CSV table of C-alpha atoms in Angstrom, one decimal:
chain,number,residue,atom,x,y,z
A,1,MET,CA,34.1,-12.1,-25.5
A,2,GLY,CA,33.1,-8.8,-27.1
A,3,THR,CA,31.6,-5.7,-25.6
A,4,PRO,CA,28.7,-6.6,-23.2
A,5,HIS,CA,25.2,-5.6,-24.0
A,6,PHE,CA,25.1,-2.5,-21.8
A,7,GLY,CA,21.6,-1.4,-20.9
A,8,VAL,CA,19.9,-4.5,-22.4
A,9,SER,CA,18.1,-6.9,-20.0
A,10,TYR,CA,18.9,-10.6,-20.6
A,11,TRP,CA,15.2,-11.3,-20.5
A,12,ILE,CA,14.3,-8.7,-23.1
A,13,ASP,CA,17.0,-9.7,-25.4
A,14,ARG,CA,15.8,-13.3,-25.3
A,15,LEU,CA,12.3,-12.4,-26.6
A,16,PRO,CA,11.4,-13.9,-30.0
A,17,ARG,CA,10.9,-11.4,-32.8
A,18,ARG,CA,7.2,-12.3,-33.0
A,19,ARG,CA,6.4,-11.5,-29.4
A,20,PRO,CA,2.8,-10.9,-28.3
A,21,SER,CA,1.6,-7.4,-29.3
A,22,TYR,CA,-1.5,-5.4,-28.4
A,23,PRO,CA,-3.0,-2.4,-30.2
A,24,ARG,CA,-3.0,1.2,-29.1
A,25,TYR,CA,-6.2,2.4,-27.5
A,26,ARG,CA,-8.6,4.3,-29.9
A,27,GLY,CA,-12.1,5.6,-29.4
A,28,GLN,CA,-14.4,5.3,-26.4
A,29,ASN,CA,-15.5,2.4,-24.2
A,30,ASP,CA,-17.3,1.6,-21.0
A,31,VAL,CA,-15.9,-1.2,-18.7
A,32,ASP,CA,-16.2,-2.3,-15.1
A,33,VAL,CA,-12.5,-1.9,-14.2
A,34,ALA,CA,-9.7,0.0,-16.0
A,35,ILE,CA,-6.2,-1.0,-15.1
A,36,VAL,CA,-3.2,1.3,-15.5
A,37,GLY,CA,0.1,-0.6,-15.8
A,38,GLY,CA,1.1,-3.8,-17.7
A,39,GLY,CA,3.6,-5.4,-15.3
A,40,MET,CA,3.0,-8.5,-13.2
A,41,ALA,CA,0.4,-6.8,-10.9
A,42,GLY,CA,-1.5,-5.3,-13.7
A,43,CYS,CA,-1.6,-8.5,-15.9
A,44,ALA,CA,-2.4,-10.8,-12.9
A,45,THR,CA,-5.2,-8.4,-11.8
A,46,ALA,CA,-6.6,-8.4,-15.4
A,47,TYR,CA,-6.6,-12.2,-15.3
A,48,ALA,CA,-8.2,-12.4,-11.8
A,49,LEU,CA,-11.0,-9.9,-12.6
A,50,SER,CA,-11.8,-11.2,-16.1
A,51,THR,CA,-12.0,-14.8,-14.7
A,52,ALA,CA,-14.6,-13.5,-12.2
A,53,GLY,CA,-16.7,-12.1,-15.1
A,54,VAL,CA,-15.6,-8.5,-14.7
A,55,ARG,CA,-15.2,-6.3,-17.9
A,56,VAL,CA,-11.6,-5.2,-17.9
A,57,CYS,CA,-9.5,-2.8,-20.0
A,58,LEU,CA,-5.7,-2.6,-19.3
A,59,PHE,CA,-3.5,0.3,-20.4
A,60,GLU,CA,0.3,0.1,-20.7
A,61,ALA,CA,2.3,3.2,-21.6
A,62,ALA,CA,5.1,1.2,-23.3
A,63,ARG,CA,5.1,-2.6,-23.8
A,64,ILE,CA,3.7,-5.4,-21.6
A,65,GLY,CA,6.3,-6.5,-19.0
A,66,GLN,CA,9.1,-4.3,-20.0
A,67,GLY,CA,9.2,-2.1,-17.0
A,68,ALA,CA,10.6,-3.1,-13.6
A,69,ILE,CA,9.7,-6.8,-14.1
A,70,GLY,CA,11.6,-7.0,-17.4
A,71,SER,CA,14.7,-5.6,-15.7
A,72,SER,CA,14.5,-8.0,-12.7
A,73,THR,CA,16.3,-11.3,-12.0
A,74,ALA,CA,12.8,-12.9,-11.9
A,75,LEU,CA,12.9,-14.4,-8.4
A,76,VAL,CA,9.6,-15.7,-7.0
A,77,MET,CA,10.0,-15.0,-3.3
A,78,GLN,CA,7.6,-16.2,-0.6
A,79,GLU,CA,8.9,-13.5,1.7
A,80,PRO,CA,8.5,-9.7,1.6
A,81,ASP,CA,11.4,-7.7,0.5
A,82,VAL,CA,12.5,-7.1,4.1
A,83,ASP,CA,13.7,-9.2,7.0
A,84,PHE,CA,11.1,-10.7,9.4
A,85,GLN,CA,12.6,-8.9,12.4
A,86,ASP,CA,12.0,-5.5,10.6
A,87,VAL,CA,8.3,-6.4,10.0
A,88,LEU,CA,8.0,-7.6,13.5
A,89,ASP,CA,9.4,-4.4,14.9
A,90,ALA,CA,7.1,-2.3,12.8
A,91,HIS,CA,3.8,-4.2,13.1
A,92,GLY,CA,4.0,-6.8,15.9
A,93,LEU,CA,4.2,-10.6,15.9
A,94,ARG,CA,0.7,-11.4,14.8
A,95,ALA,CA,0.8,-9.1,11.9
A,96,ALA,CA,4.3,-10.2,10.8
A,97,ARG,CA,3.3,-13.8,11.0
A,98,THR,CA,0.1,-13.1,8.9
A,99,ILE,CA,2.0,-11.1,6.3
A,100,TRP,CA,4.5,-14.0,5.9
A,101,ARG,CA,1.7,-16.5,5.6
A,102,MET,CA,-0.1,-14.4,3.0
A,103,THR,CA,3.1,-13.8,0.9
A,104,ARG,CA,4.0,-17.5,1.1
A,105,ARG,CA,0.5,-18.5,0.0
A,106,GLY,CA,0.7,-15.9,-2.8
A,107,ALA,CA,4.0,-17.3,-4.1
A,108,LEU,CA,2.7,-20.9,-4.0
A,109,ASP,CA,-0.6,-19.9,-5.8
A,110,PHE,CA,1.4,-17.9,-8.3
A,111,VAL,CA,3.5,-20.9,-9.4
A,112,ALA,CA,0.4,-23.1,-9.3
A,113,ALA,CA,-1.4,-20.7,-11.6
A,114,ILE,CA,1.6,-20.7,-14.0
A,115,ARG,CA,1.4,-24.5,-14.2
A,116,ARG,CA,-2.4,-24.5,-14.6
A,117,LEU,CA,-2.3,-22.0,-17.4
A,118,ARG,CA,0.7,-23.8,-19.0
A,119,ILE,CA,2.6,-20.6,-19.3
A,120,PRO,CA,6.0,-21.4,-20.9
A,121,CYS,CA,8.2,-19.4,-18.5
A,122,GLN,CA,10.3,-22.2,-17.1
A,123,PRO,CA,9.2,-22.2,-13.5
A,124,GLU,CA,11.7,-23.9,-11.3
A,125,ALA,CA,11.6,-24.4,-7.5
A,126,GLN,CA,14.7,-22.9,-5.8
A,127,ASP,CA,15.6,-22.6,-2.1
A,128,SER,CA,17.2,-19.3,-0.9
A,129,ILE,CA,20.4,-19.2,1.1
A,130,TYR,CA,21.1,-16.0,3.0
A,131,PHE,CA,24.7,-15.9,4.2
A,132,ALA,CA,26.9,-13.5,6.2
A,133,SER,CA,30.7,-13.0,6.1
A,134,ASP,CA,31.2,-10.9,9.2
A,135,PRO,CA,30.3,-11.4,12.9
A,136,THR,CA,27.7,-8.6,12.9
A,137,GLY,CA,25.9,-10.2,9.9
A,138,VAL,CA,26.1,-13.6,11.6
A,139,LEU,CA,24.5,-12.3,14.8
A,140,ARG,CA,21.7,-10.7,12.7
A,141,LEU,CA,21.1,-13.9,10.8
A,142,ARG,CA,20.9,-15.9,14.0
A,143,ARG,CA,18.4,-13.5,15.5
A,144,GLU,CA,16.4,-13.6,12.3
A,145,LEU,CA,16.4,-17.4,12.4
A,146,GLY,CA,15.3,-17.4,16.1
A,147,LEU,CA,12.4,-15.0,15.4
A,148,ARG,CA,11.2,-17.0,12.4
A,149,LYS,CA,11.2,-20.2,14.5
A,150,LYS,CA,9.3,-18.4,17.2
A,151,ALA,CA,6.7,-17.4,14.6
A,152,ARG,CA,6.7,-21.1,13.4
A,153,LEU,CA,8.2,-20.1,10.0
A,154,GLU,CA,10.4,-22.7,8.3
A,155,ALA,CA,14.1,-22.0,8.0
A,156,ARG,CA,17.3,-23.8,9.1
A,157,TRP,CA,20.8,-22.9,9.9
A,158,LEU,CA,23.8,-23.9,7.7
A,159,THR,CA,27.2,-24.3,9.2
A,160,VAL,CA,30.3,-23.1,7.5
A,161,GLU,CA,30.9,-26.6,6.2
A,162,GLN,CA,27.4,-27.1,5.0
A,163,LEU,CA,27.4,-23.7,3.2
A,164,ARG,CA,30.7,-24.6,1.5
A,165,ARG,CA,29.3,-28.0,0.4
A,166,GLU,CA,26.0,-26.5,-0.9
A,167,ALA,CA,27.3,-23.4,-2.6
A,168,ASN,CA,31.1,-23.4,-2.3
A,169,VAL,CA,30.9,-20.0,-0.6
A,170,GLU,CA,33.3,-19.0,2.2
A,171,ALA,CA,31.2,-17.3,4.9
A,172,GLU,CA,30.6,-17.5,8.6
A,173,GLY,CA,27.1,-18.9,8.5
A,174,ALA,CA,23.8,-18.9,6.6
A,175,ILE,CA,20.0,-19.5,6.7
A,176,ARG,CA,18.4,-21.8,4.2
A,177,VAL,CA,14.7,-21.2,3.3
A,178,ALA,CA,12.8,-23.6,1.1
A,179,GLY,CA,9.8,-22.9,-1.2
A,180,ASN,CA,11.0,-20.0,-3.5
A,181,ALA,CA,11.2,-20.2,-7.2
A,182,GLN,CA,12.5,-18.6,-10.4
A,183,VAL,CA,10.8,-17.9,-13.8
A,184,GLU,CA,11.3,-16.0,-17.0
A,185,PRO,CA,9.6,-12.7,-16.1
A,186,LEU,CA,8.4,-11.4,-19.5
A,187,ARG,CA,7.0,-14.7,-20.6
A,188,THR,CA,5.2,-14.9,-17.3
A,189,CYS,CA,3.6,-11.5,-17.9
A,190,PHE,CA,2.7,-12.5,-21.4
A,191,GLY,CA,1.0,-15.6,-20.2
A,192,PHE,CA,-1.2,-13.8,-17.7
A,193,ALA,CA,-2.1,-11.2,-20.2
A,194,ALA,CA,-3.1,-13.8,-22.8
A,195,ALA,CA,-5.1,-15.6,-20.2
A,196,ALA,CA,-7.0,-12.4,-19.4
A,197,VAL,CA,-7.7,-11.7,-23.1
A,198,LYS,CA,-9.0,-15.2,-23.5
A,199,ARG,CA,-11.5,-14.4,-20.7
A,200,GLY,CA,-12.7,-11.2,-22.3
A,201,ALA,CA,-10.2,-8.5,-21.1
A,202,SER,CA,-8.9,-5.9,-23.6
A,203,ILE,CA,-5.2,-4.9,-23.4
A,204,HIS,CA,-3.6,-1.8,-25.0
A,205,GLU,CA,0.1,-1.1,-25.3
A,206,ARG,CA,1.7,2.3,-26.1
A,207,SER,CA,-1.4,3.9,-24.6
A,208,PRO,CA,-0.3,6.2,-21.7
A,209,VAL,CA,-3.1,7.5,-19.5
A,210,GLU,CA,-2.9,11.3,-19.3
A,211,ARG,CA,-5.7,12.1,-17.0
A,212,ILE,CA,-8.1,10.4,-14.6
A,213,GLY,CA,-11.3,12.1,-13.6
A,214,THR,CA,-13.5,10.9,-10.8
A,215,GLY,CA,-17.3,11.4,-10.9
A,216,ARG,CA,-20.0,10.3,-8.5
A,217,GLU,CA,-20.8,7.1,-10.3
A,218,HIS,CA,-17.7,6.4,-12.4
A,219,VAL,CA,-14.1,7.3,-13.3
A,220,GLU,CA,-13.0,8.5,-16.7
A,221,LEU,CA,-9.6,7.8,-18.2
A,222,ARG,CA,-8.2,9.9,-21.0
A,223,THR,CA,-5.4,8.7,-23.3
A,224,THR,CA,-3.9,10.1,-26.4
A,225,GLY,CA,-6.3,8.0,-28.4
A,226,GLY,CA,-9.6,8.3,-26.6
A,227,THR,CA,-11.5,7.9,-23.3
A,228,VAL,CA,-12.9,5.0,-21.2
A,229,ARG,CA,-15.4,5.1,-18.4
A,230,ALA,CA,-15.2,2.6,-15.6
A,231,ASP,CA,-16.7,1.8,-12.2
A,232,ARG,CA,-13.2,1.5,-10.7
A,233,VAL,CA,-9.6,2.1,-11.8
A,234,VAL,CA,-6.6,0.0,-10.6
A,235,ILE,CA,-3.2,1.8,-10.5
A,236,ALA,CA,-0.6,-0.9,-10.9
A,237,THR,CA,2.4,1.2,-12.0
A,238,GLY,CA,4.9,0.4,-9.2
A,239,HIS,CA,5.3,4.1,-8.4
A,240,PRO,CA,2.4,6.7,-8.2
A,241,GLY,CA,3.9,8.8,-11.0
A,242,PRO,CA,2.8,12.3,-12.0
A,243,LEU,CA,-1.0,11.4,-11.8
A,244,PHE,CA,-0.7,10.9,-8.0
A,245,LYS,CA,2.0,13.2,-6.8
A,246,PRO,CA,0.6,13.5,-3.2
A,247,LEU,CA,1.3,9.7,-2.7
A,248,ALA,CA,5.0,10.0,-3.7
A,249,ARG,CA,6.0,10.6,0.0
A,250,HIS,CA,5.1,7.0,0.7
A,251,PHE,CA,7.8,5.6,-1.7
A,252,ARG,CA,11.5,5.6,-2.3
A,253,VAL,CA,12.9,5.1,-5.8
A,254,ALA,CA,16.3,3.6,-6.3
A,255,GLU,CA,18.2,2.0,-9.2
A,256,THR,CA,19.2,-1.6,-9.0
A,257,TYR,CA,21.8,-3.3,-11.2
A,258,ALA,CA,22.4,-6.8,-12.7
A,259,VAL,CA,24.9,-8.6,-14.9
A,260,ALA,CA,24.7,-12.0,-16.7
A,261,THR,CA,27.7,-14.0,-17.6
A,262,PRO,CA,28.1,-16.0,-20.8
A,263,PRO,CA,27.1,-19.7,-20.5
A,264,LEU,CA,29.8,-21.1,-18.3
A,265,GLY,CA,31.8,-24.3,-19.2
A,266,ALA,CA,31.7,-27.5,-17.2
A,267,ARG,CA,35.1,-26.8,-15.5
A,268,ILE,CA,34.0,-23.5,-14.1
A,269,ARG,CA,30.6,-24.8,-13.1
A,270,ALA,CA,32.3,-27.6,-11.1
A,271,GLY,CA,33.8,-25.0,-8.8
A,272,LEU,CA,30.5,-23.3,-8.1
A,273,GLY,CA,28.8,-25.7,-5.7
A,274,ARG,CA,25.6,-27.5,-6.3
A,275,ARG,CA,23.8,-24.6,-7.9
A,276,GLN,CA,20.5,-25.7,-6.4
A,277,ALA,CA,19.7,-22.5,-4.5
A,278,MET,CA,19.5,-18.7,-5.0
A,279,LEU,CA,22.2,-16.9,-2.9
A,280,TRP,CA,21.8,-13.6,-1.0
A,281,ASP,CA,24.5,-11.9,1.1
A,282,THR,CA,23.7,-9.6,4.1
A,283,ALA,CA,26.2,-6.9,3.1
A,284,GLU,CA,25.1,-3.3,2.5
A,285,PRO,CA,24.1,-3.0,-0.3
A,286,TYR,CA,23.1,-6.6,-0.6
A,287,HIS,CA,23.7,-8.9,-3.6
A,288,TYR,CA,21.9,-11.9,-5.0
A,289,LEU,CA,22.8,-14.7,-7.4
A,290,ARG,CA,20.8,-17.1,-9.4
A,291,TRP,CA,21.4,-19.5,-12.3
A,292,THR,CA,19.7,-19.7,-15.7
A,293,ARG,CA,18.9,-22.9,-17.5
A,294,ASP,CA,21.6,-22.2,-20.1
A,295,GLY,CA,24.4,-22.1,-17.5
A,296,ARG,CA,24.7,-18.4,-16.8
A,297,ILE,CA,25.1,-16.6,-13.5
A,298,LEU,CA,22.8,-13.7,-13.0
A,299,PHE,CA,24.2,-11.5,-10.3
A,300,GLY,CA,22.6,-8.3,-9.0
A,301,GLY,CA,22.3,-5.7,-6.4
A,302,GLY,CA,24.4,-2.6,-5.6
A,303,ASP,CA,21.3,-0.5,-5.3
A,304,ARG,CA,21.8,3.3,-5.2
A,305,SER,CA,19.8,6.5,-5.8
A,306,GLN,CA,18.7,7.0,-9.3
A,307,PRO,CA,21.4,8.8,-11.3
A,308,HIS,CA,20.9,11.8,-13.5
A,309,PRO,CA,19.9,10.8,-17.0
A,310,ARG,CA,23.1,12.2,-18.4
A,311,SER,CA,25.2,10.1,-16.1
A,312,ARG,CA,23.1,6.9,-16.3
A,313,GLU,CA,25.4,5.1,-18.8
A,314,ARG,CA,28.5,6.0,-17.0
A,315,VAL,CA,27.1,4.8,-13.7
A,316,LEU,CA,26.0,1.5,-15.3
A,317,VAL,CA,29.5,0.9,-16.6
A,318,GLN,CA,30.9,1.6,-13.1
A,319,ARG,CA,28.4,-0.6,-11.4
A,320,THR,CA,29.0,-3.4,-13.9
A,321,GLY,CA,32.7,-3.5,-13.1
A,322,GLN,CA,31.9,-3.4,-9.4
A,323,LEU,CA,29.4,-6.3,-9.6
A,324,MET,CA,31.9,-8.4,-11.6
A,325,TYR,CA,34.6,-7.7,-9.1
A,326,GLU,CA,32.3,-8.7,-6.2
A,327,LEU,CA,31.3,-11.9,-8.1
A,328,SER,CA,34.9,-12.8,-8.5
A,329,VAL,CA,35.5,-12.3,-4.8
A,330,LEU,CA,32.6,-14.7,-4.1
A,331,TYR,CA,33.8,-17.1,-6.7
A,332,PRO,CA,37.5,-16.6,-7.7
A,333,VAL,CA,37.1,-19.1,-10.6
A,334,ILE,CA,35.0,-16.4,-12.3
A,335,SER,CA,37.9,-13.9,-12.4
A,336,GLY,CA,38.6,-12.6,-15.9
A,337,ILE,CA,35.2,-13.5,-17.3
A,338,GLN,CA,33.4,-10.5,-18.9
A,339,PRO,CA,29.6,-10.1,-18.6
A,340,GLU,CA,27.5,-10.6,-21.6
A,341,TYR,CA,24.6,-8.5,-20.3
A,342,ALA,CA,24.5,-5.5,-17.9
A,343,TRP,CA,21.4,-3.5,-17.2
A,344,SER,CA,19.6,-1.5,-14.5
A,345,GLY,CA,16.1,-1.0,-13.5
A,346,PRO,CA,13.9,1.0,-11.1
A,347,LEU,CA,13.4,-0.3,-7.5
A,348,VAL,CA,10.4,1.2,-5.7
A,349,THR,CA,10.1,0.5,-2.0
A,350,THR,CA,8.1,1.8,0.9
A,351,GLY,CA,9.2,2.8,4.4
A,352,ASP,CA,8.4,-0.6,6.0
A,353,GLY,CA,9.3,-2.7,2.9
A,354,LEU,CA,5.7,-3.8,2.3
A,355,PRO,CA,3.7,-2.9,-0.8
A,356,TYR,CA,0.6,-0.7,-0.7
A,357,ILE,CA,-2.4,-2.7,-2.0
A,358,GLY,CA,-6.0,-1.4,-1.9
A,359,PRO,CA,-7.9,1.9,-1.7
A,360,HIS,CA,-6.8,5.3,-0.5
A,361,ARG,CA,-9.3,7.6,1.2
A,362,ASN,CA,-8.3,10.6,-1.0
A,363,TYR,CA,-9.1,8.8,-4.2
A,364,PRO,CA,-12.6,7.4,-4.5
A,365,ARG,CA,-13.1,4.5,-7.0
A,366,HIS,CA,-9.4,3.9,-7.1
A,367,LEU,CA,-7.5,0.8,-6.1
A,368,PHE,CA,-3.7,0.8,-5.9
A,369,ALA,CA,-0.9,-1.8,-6.2
A,370,LEU,CA,2.4,0.0,-5.6
A,371,GLY,CA,5.9,-0.3,-4.1
A,372,PHE,CA,6.8,-4.0,-4.5
A,373,GLY,CA,10.6,-3.6,-4.2
A,374,GLY,CA,12.4,-6.6,-5.4
A,375,SER,CA,9.5,-9.0,-5.0
A,376,GLY,CA,7.3,-7.8,-7.8
A,377,LEU,CA,6.4,-11.2,-9.2
A,378,ALA,CA,4.9,-13.1,-6.2
A,379,GLN,CA,3.6,-10.0,-4.5
A,380,GLY,CA,2.1,-8.7,-7.8
A,381,PHE,CA,0.1,-11.9,-7.9
A,382,LEU,CA,-0.8,-11.5,-4.3
A,383,ALA,CA,-2.0,-8.0,-5.1
A,384,SER,CA,-4.3,-9.3,-7.8
A,385,ARG,CA,-6.1,-11.5,-5.2
A,386,ILE,CA,-6.4,-8.7,-2.7
A,387,LEU,CA,-7.7,-6.3,-5.4
A,388,LEU,CA,-10.2,-8.8,-6.6
A,389,ARG,CA,-11.6,-9.1,-3.0
A,390,HIS,CA,-11.7,-5.3,-2.8
A,391,TYR,CA,-13.7,-5.0,-6.0
A,392,LEU,CA,-16.1,-7.8,-5.0
A,393,GLY,CA,-16.5,-6.6,-1.5
A,394,GLY,CA,-15.0,-9.6,0.3
A,395,THR,CA,-11.9,-8.2,1.9
A,396,THR,CA,-10.6,-9.5,5.3
A,397,LYS,CA,-8.8,-7.7,8.1
A,398,ASP,CA,-5.6,-9.4,6.9
A,399,ASP,CA,-5.8,-7.5,3.6
A,400,ASP,CA,-5.6,-4.3,5.6
A,401,LEU,CA,-2.1,-5.1,6.6
A,402,PHE,CA,-1.1,-4.1,3.1
A,403,GLY,CA,-3.3,-1.0,3.0
A,404,PHE,CA,-2.4,2.7,3.2
A,405,ALA,CA,-3.9,2.9,6.8
A,406,ARG,CA,-1.6,0.4,8.3
């Protein structure tokens, strides 16, 4: 095995040479909604709005899907990126239950839309197993399970023997949750972008928005190539960025890391359990593991504050070695195998672990979809439904649970 592809996402490296491409923005235009950001939330929102007959123009500063989503491990989670007990403590039982119901519905509808649109992103149902290797972690898992059952959420306990049989993991106990999934993230974004264009949306890559001005009857976006006027603008960039600096206090930005092994042989795979679920540990920082269809392990986590640009490569090398060591502790049969890919990506979270979706009182004619953490696929799709309701004037009280005023 040669030198691993440092800094190269497994998903991005798998792209065909003739990948979908969209033109830079030039000239002037008038639309109903302008969308800033070409990740999952932006592409799904473009699809949702254009399907409703709304004139849409989407701007991506780089390439579609190659931001946080292109650096992810592409897990479609029916749960927010935070424990149920944390949401319960922050917002109460009714709100926590409603948030879980909405995110679960969003994940199911997301996979259904992928299949309906025939997007070739290899959607595959996968349960999640959350395991603990120390008494404190076990107590927290048992409390989490009890609270979920009280809220009538599906989950079940795995004993040490059941966990060993399912995943060949030595731990003190675990929770198994059904209904999650995994996909190829870039192909998913491409699929929703193509579906939006088919319904009349226009998409522009390499077209960063430099300024947004708000008038009484419209907003005006200025790019390096021209301007566009819109009734509303959707900001789906993950983080507010330089255009919305006052909102930055609501968000925390970290760096998350991932490795992918080479395709593993049958002898090694035989020692790794049934491989029918995604694995999550409860350590700090947490780690997660999933399989690819070509027999690789994708292992990630080890989140930390963003390094200085000059030290980014050195930190990636260090984190890669740490991840491979931790993977070998989990599965000793992996010892000695070098990763084929190692990469990092931004992780934008909020104080309570829930994204902010909807309007902000200080920004008229703006809608936001920000701070998805590690659940950008399913919750990005959920955001598209909430934003559609905001634009059409049909929001519910439940949508406010994701708003800035919560």
